[in-house]
């Protein structure tokens, strides 16, 4: 019952007028960065979106409800959620997910997102850290979740989204 309550709350957040506007803003942002990529020396085929908590909802909404020009090349949701009525497109971008098992709000929200991506045979990676709670960002607490950013960096590198120099 608790998981249903958490899911319903994630759905409510994702369907709110603020979330709908945030999704629209996210879609415009991806499209605009791509349009201006040449001006700023950005590879137009390596534009992604990342969000945390409510921003993770935005990132996942953008990663499932885009047009060709606003499709991110990759997406990441850190302790975010996907609305229950969302569907994963057949060409959904590669996805990185991270959450803590002790997150009091969204501990169970990432597994269904991962499963939905995999059901569409789309690339997805999920990291569930034992401890970290909600909202840890880049703060250090001594938990393994302190290193989610390293896993994300390695994932970006392996996917060809960033280039490293020796």
mmCIF file of C-alpha atoms in Angstrom:
data_model
loop_
_atom_site.group_PDB
_atom_site.id
_atom_site.type_symbol
_atom_site.label_atom_id
_atom_site.label_comp_id
_atom_site.label_asym_id
_atom_site.label_seq_id
_atom_site.Cartn_x
_atom_site.Cartn_y
_atom_site.Cartn_z
ATOM 1 C CA UNK A 1 0.000 0.000 0.000
ATOM 2 C CA UNK A 2 2.846 2.353 0.779
ATOM 3 C CA UNK A 3 4.398 1.840 -2.650
ATOM 4 C CA UNK A 4 1.038 2.619 -4.265
ATOM 5 C CA UNK A 5 0.809 5.814 -2.239
ATOM 6 C CA UNK A 6 4.308 6.787 -3.332
ATOM 7 C CA UNK A 7 3.483 5.988 -6.941
ATOM 8 C CA UNK A 8 0.235 7.929 -6.810
ATOM 9 C CA UNK A 9 2.071 10.904 -5.352
ATOM 10 C CA UNK A 10 4.682 10.708 -8.137
ATOM 11 C CA UNK A 11 1.825 10.582 -10.670
ATOM 12 C CA UNK A 12 0.173 13.598 -9.064
ATOM 13 C CA UNK A 13 3.430 15.551 -9.205
ATOM 14 C CA UNK A 14 4.072 14.521 -12.808
ATOM 15 C CA UNK A 15 0.581 15.572 -13.909
ATOM 16 C CA UNK A 16 0.553 18.925 -12.129
ATOM 17 C CA UNK A 17 0.425 22.117 -14.182
ATOM 18 C CA UNK A 18 3.915 22.986 -12.947
ATOM 19 C CA UNK A 19 5.271 19.633 -14.145
ATOM 20 C CA UNK A 20 3.584 20.032 -17.530
ATOM 21 C CA UNK A 21 5.179 23.472 -17.917
ATOM 22 C CA UNK A 22 8.538 22.103 -16.748
ATOM 23 C CA UNK A 23 8.327 19.315 -19.359
ATOM 24 C CA UNK A 24 7.542 21.878 -22.051
ATOM 25 C CA UNK A 25 10.527 23.951 -20.885
ATOM 26 C CA UNK A 26 12.770 20.866 -20.924
ATOM 27 C CA UNK A 27 11.728 19.983 -24.466
ATOM 28 C CA UNK A 28 12.383 23.547 -25.651
ATOM 29 C CA UNK A 29 15.753 23.537 -23.870
ATOM 30 C CA UNK A 30 16.941 20.363 -25.616
ATOM 31 C CA UNK A 31 15.782 21.695 -28.992
ATOM 32 C CA UNK A 32 17.382 25.110 -28.412
ATOM 33 C CA UNK A 33 20.730 23.743 -27.222
ATOM 34 C CA UNK A 34 20.825 21.538 -30.316
ATOM 35 C CA UNK A 35 20.002 24.519 -32.569
ATOM 36 C CA UNK A 36 22.829 26.542 -30.981
ATOM 37 C CA UNK A 37 25.288 23.658 -30.669
ATOM 38 C CA UNK A 38 27.544 24.873 -33.480
ATOM 39 C CA UNK A 39 27.802 28.349 -31.992
ATOM 40 C CA UNK A 40 28.961 26.963 -28.645
ATOM 41 C CA UNK A 41 31.107 24.070 -29.876
ATOM 42 C CA UNK A 42 28.693 21.429 -28.581
ATOM 43 C CA UNK A 43 28.195 18.149 -30.445
ATOM 44 C CA UNK A 44 24.539 18.253 -31.566
ATOM 45 C CA UNK A 45 24.265 14.462 -31.214
ATOM 46 C CA UNK A 46 25.416 14.394 -27.567
ATOM 47 C CA UNK A 47 22.831 16.563 -25.848
ATOM 48 C CA UNK A 48 21.229 15.102 -22.781
ATOM 49 C CA UNK A 49 19.049 15.980 -19.847
ATOM 50 C CA UNK A 50 19.536 15.191 -16.170
ATOM 51 C CA UNK A 51 17.259 15.941 -13.265
ATOM 52 C CA UNK A 52 17.053 15.341 -9.547
ATOM 53 C CA UNK A 53 13.812 14.526 -7.681
ATOM 54 C CA UNK A 54 11.136 16.720 -9.326
ATOM 55 C CA UNK A 55 13.752 17.500 -11.977
ATOM 56 C CA UNK A 56 14.123 13.742 -12.459
ATOM 57 C CA UNK A 57 10.415 13.664 -13.262
ATOM 58 C CA UNK A 58 11.046 16.414 -15.834
ATOM 59 C CA UNK A 59 14.008 14.551 -17.356
ATOM 60 C CA UNK A 60 11.952 11.360 -17.684
ATOM 61 C CA UNK A 61 8.993 13.272 -19.132
ATOM 62 C CA UNK A 62 11.278 14.844 -21.744
ATOM 63 C CA UNK A 63 12.821 11.411 -22.439
ATOM 64 C CA UNK A 64 9.403 9.909 -23.202
ATOM 65 C CA UNK A 65 7.380 12.721 -24.811
ATOM 66 C CA UNK A 66 9.642 14.401 -27.349
ATOM 67 C CA UNK A 67 9.499 15.271 -31.041
ATOM 68 C CA UNK A 68 12.510 14.544 -33.271
ATOM 69 C CA UNK A 69 14.099 17.974 -32.674
ATOM 70 C CA UNK A 70 13.618 17.846 -28.899
ATOM 71 C CA UNK A 71 14.673 14.227 -28.299
ATOM 72 C CA UNK A 72 17.582 14.103 -25.877
ATOM 73 C CA UNK A 73 20.481 11.854 -26.902
ATOM 74 C CA UNK A 74 20.598 10.540 -23.334
ATOM 75 C CA UNK A 75 18.725 11.122 -20.098
ATOM 76 C CA UNK A 76 19.426 10.698 -16.415
ATOM 77 C CA UNK A 77 17.049 10.723 -13.478
ATOM 78 C CA UNK A 78 18.523 10.848 -9.996
ATOM 79 C CA UNK A 79 15.858 9.840 -7.446
ATOM 80 C CA UNK A 80 13.075 10.722 -9.876
ATOM 81 C CA UNK A 81 9.882 9.064 -11.080
ATOM 82 C CA UNK A 82 7.893 8.535 -14.257
ATOM 83 C CA UNK A 83 4.126 9.080 -14.315
ATOM 84 C CA UNK A 84 2.225 5.794 -14.432
ATOM 85 C CA UNK A 85 0.501 6.700 -17.704
ATOM 86 C CA UNK A 86 3.753 7.455 -19.542
ATOM 87 C CA UNK A 87 4.904 5.118 -22.273
ATOM 88 C CA UNK A 88 8.486 4.537 -23.343
ATOM 89 C CA UNK A 89 8.948 5.183 -27.076
ATOM 90 C CA UNK A 90 10.649 2.595 -29.278
ATOM 91 C CA UNK A 91 13.522 5.050 -29.816
ATOM 92 C CA UNK A 92 13.770 6.274 -26.219
ATOM 93 C CA UNK A 93 17.196 7.688 -25.390
ATOM 94 C CA UNK A 94 19.700 5.739 -23.285
ATOM 95 C CA UNK A 95 18.855 6.198 -19.623
ATOM 96 C CA UNK A 96 20.853 6.370 -16.398
ATOM 97 C CA UNK A 97 19.022 6.015 -13.081
ATOM 98 C CA UNK A 98 20.273 6.333 -9.517
ATOM 99 C CA UNK A 99 18.357 6.113 -6.238
ATOM 100 C CA UNK A 100 18.930 5.071 -2.645
ATOM 101 C CA UNK A 101 17.099 2.141 -1.106
ATOM 102 C CA UNK A 102 16.446 4.288 1.973
ATOM 103 C CA UNK A 103 14.954 7.209 0.003
ATOM 104 C CA UNK A 104 11.767 7.987 1.960
ATOM 105 C CA UNK A 105 10.003 9.426 -1.095
ATOM 106 C CA UNK A 106 11.023 7.572 -4.251
ATOM 107 C CA UNK A 107 13.021 4.476 -3.255
ATOM 108 C CA UNK A 108 10.812 2.247 -5.380
ATOM 109 C CA UNK A 109 10.151 4.596 -8.299
ATOM 110 C CA UNK A 110 13.234 3.829 -10.405
ATOM 111 C CA UNK A 111 12.772 0.068 -10.798
ATOM 112 C CA UNK A 112 9.580 0.382 -12.889
ATOM 113 C CA UNK A 113 11.248 3.003 -15.088
ATOM 114 C CA UNK A 114 14.220 0.702 -15.654
ATOM 115 C CA UNK A 115 11.871 -2.200 -16.430
ATOM 116 C CA UNK A 116 9.871 -0.079 -18.888
ATOM 117 C CA UNK A 117 13.049 0.947 -20.743
ATOM 118 C CA UNK A 118 14.275 -2.645 -20.872
ATOM 119 C CA UNK A 119 10.863 -3.879 -22.044
ATOM 120 C CA UNK A 120 11.310 -1.604 -25.080
ATOM 121 C CA UNK A 121 14.828 -3.028 -25.515
ATOM 122 C CA UNK A 122 16.309 0.411 -24.885
ATOM 123 C CA UNK A 123 19.615 0.977 -23.077
ATOM 124 C CA UNK A 124 19.194 1.627 -19.372
ATOM 125 C CA UNK A 125 21.346 1.416 -16.275
ATOM 126 C CA UNK A 126 20.009 1.487 -12.718
ATOM 127 C CA UNK A 127 22.041 2.048 -9.555
ATOM 128 C CA UNK A 128 20.296 1.420 -6.227
ATOM 129 C CA UNK A 129 22.512 2.512 -3.359
ATOM 130 C CA UNK A 130 21.976 1.107 0.127
ATOM 131 C CA UNK A 131 22.016 4.501 1.831
ATOM 132 C CA UNK A 132 21.813 8.108 0.842
ATOM 133 C CA UNK A 133 18.226 9.121 1.483
ATOM 134 C CA UNK A 134 16.693 11.717 -0.802
ATOM 135 C CA UNK A 135 18.313 14.853 -2.107
ATOM 136 C CA UNK A 136 21.975 14.006 -1.630
ATOM 137 C CA UNK A 137 23.162 15.550 -4.892
ATOM 138 C CA UNK A 138 26.937 15.834 -4.748
ATOM 139 C CA UNK A 139 27.077 16.062 -0.960
ATOM 140 C CA UNK A 140 29.332 13.539 0.754
ATOM 141 C CA UNK A 141 27.898 11.462 3.602
ATOM 142 C CA UNK A 142 30.203 8.448 3.603
ATOM 143 C CA UNK A 143 27.584 6.325 1.832
ATOM 144 C CA UNK A 144 28.126 4.525 -1.460
ATOM 145 C CA UNK A 145 25.645 6.968 -3.012
ATOM 146 C CA UNK A 146 28.445 9.541 -2.729
ATOM 147 C CA UNK A 147 29.852 7.960 -5.886
ATOM 148 C CA UNK A 148 26.799 8.035 -8.159
ATOM 149 C CA UNK A 149 28.463 10.857 -10.110
ATOM 150 C CA UNK A 150 31.431 8.583 -10.885
ATOM 151 C CA UNK A 151 29.097 5.867 -12.165
ATOM 152 C CA UNK A 152 27.295 8.470 -14.280
ATOM 153 C CA UNK A 153 30.586 9.752 -15.679
ATOM 154 C CA UNK A 154 31.672 6.192 -16.585
ATOM 155 C CA UNK A 155 28.274 5.559 -18.175
ATOM 156 C CA UNK A 156 28.554 8.772 -20.256
ATOM 157 C CA UNK A 157 32.058 7.786 -21.325
ATOM 158 C CA UNK A 158 31.088 4.200 -22.232
ATOM 159 C CA UNK A 159 28.117 5.492 -24.245
ATOM 160 C CA UNK A 160 30.294 7.884 -26.217
ATOM 161 C CA UNK A 161 28.520 10.952 -24.822
ATOM 162 C CA UNK A 162 31.714 12.455 -23.429
ATOM 163 C CA UNK A 163 35.273 12.154 -24.607
ATOM 164 C CA UNK A 164 38.223 11.839 -22.303
ATOM 165 C CA UNK A 165 41.785 12.833 -22.925
ATOM 166 C CA UNK A 166 44.748 10.894 -21.635
#
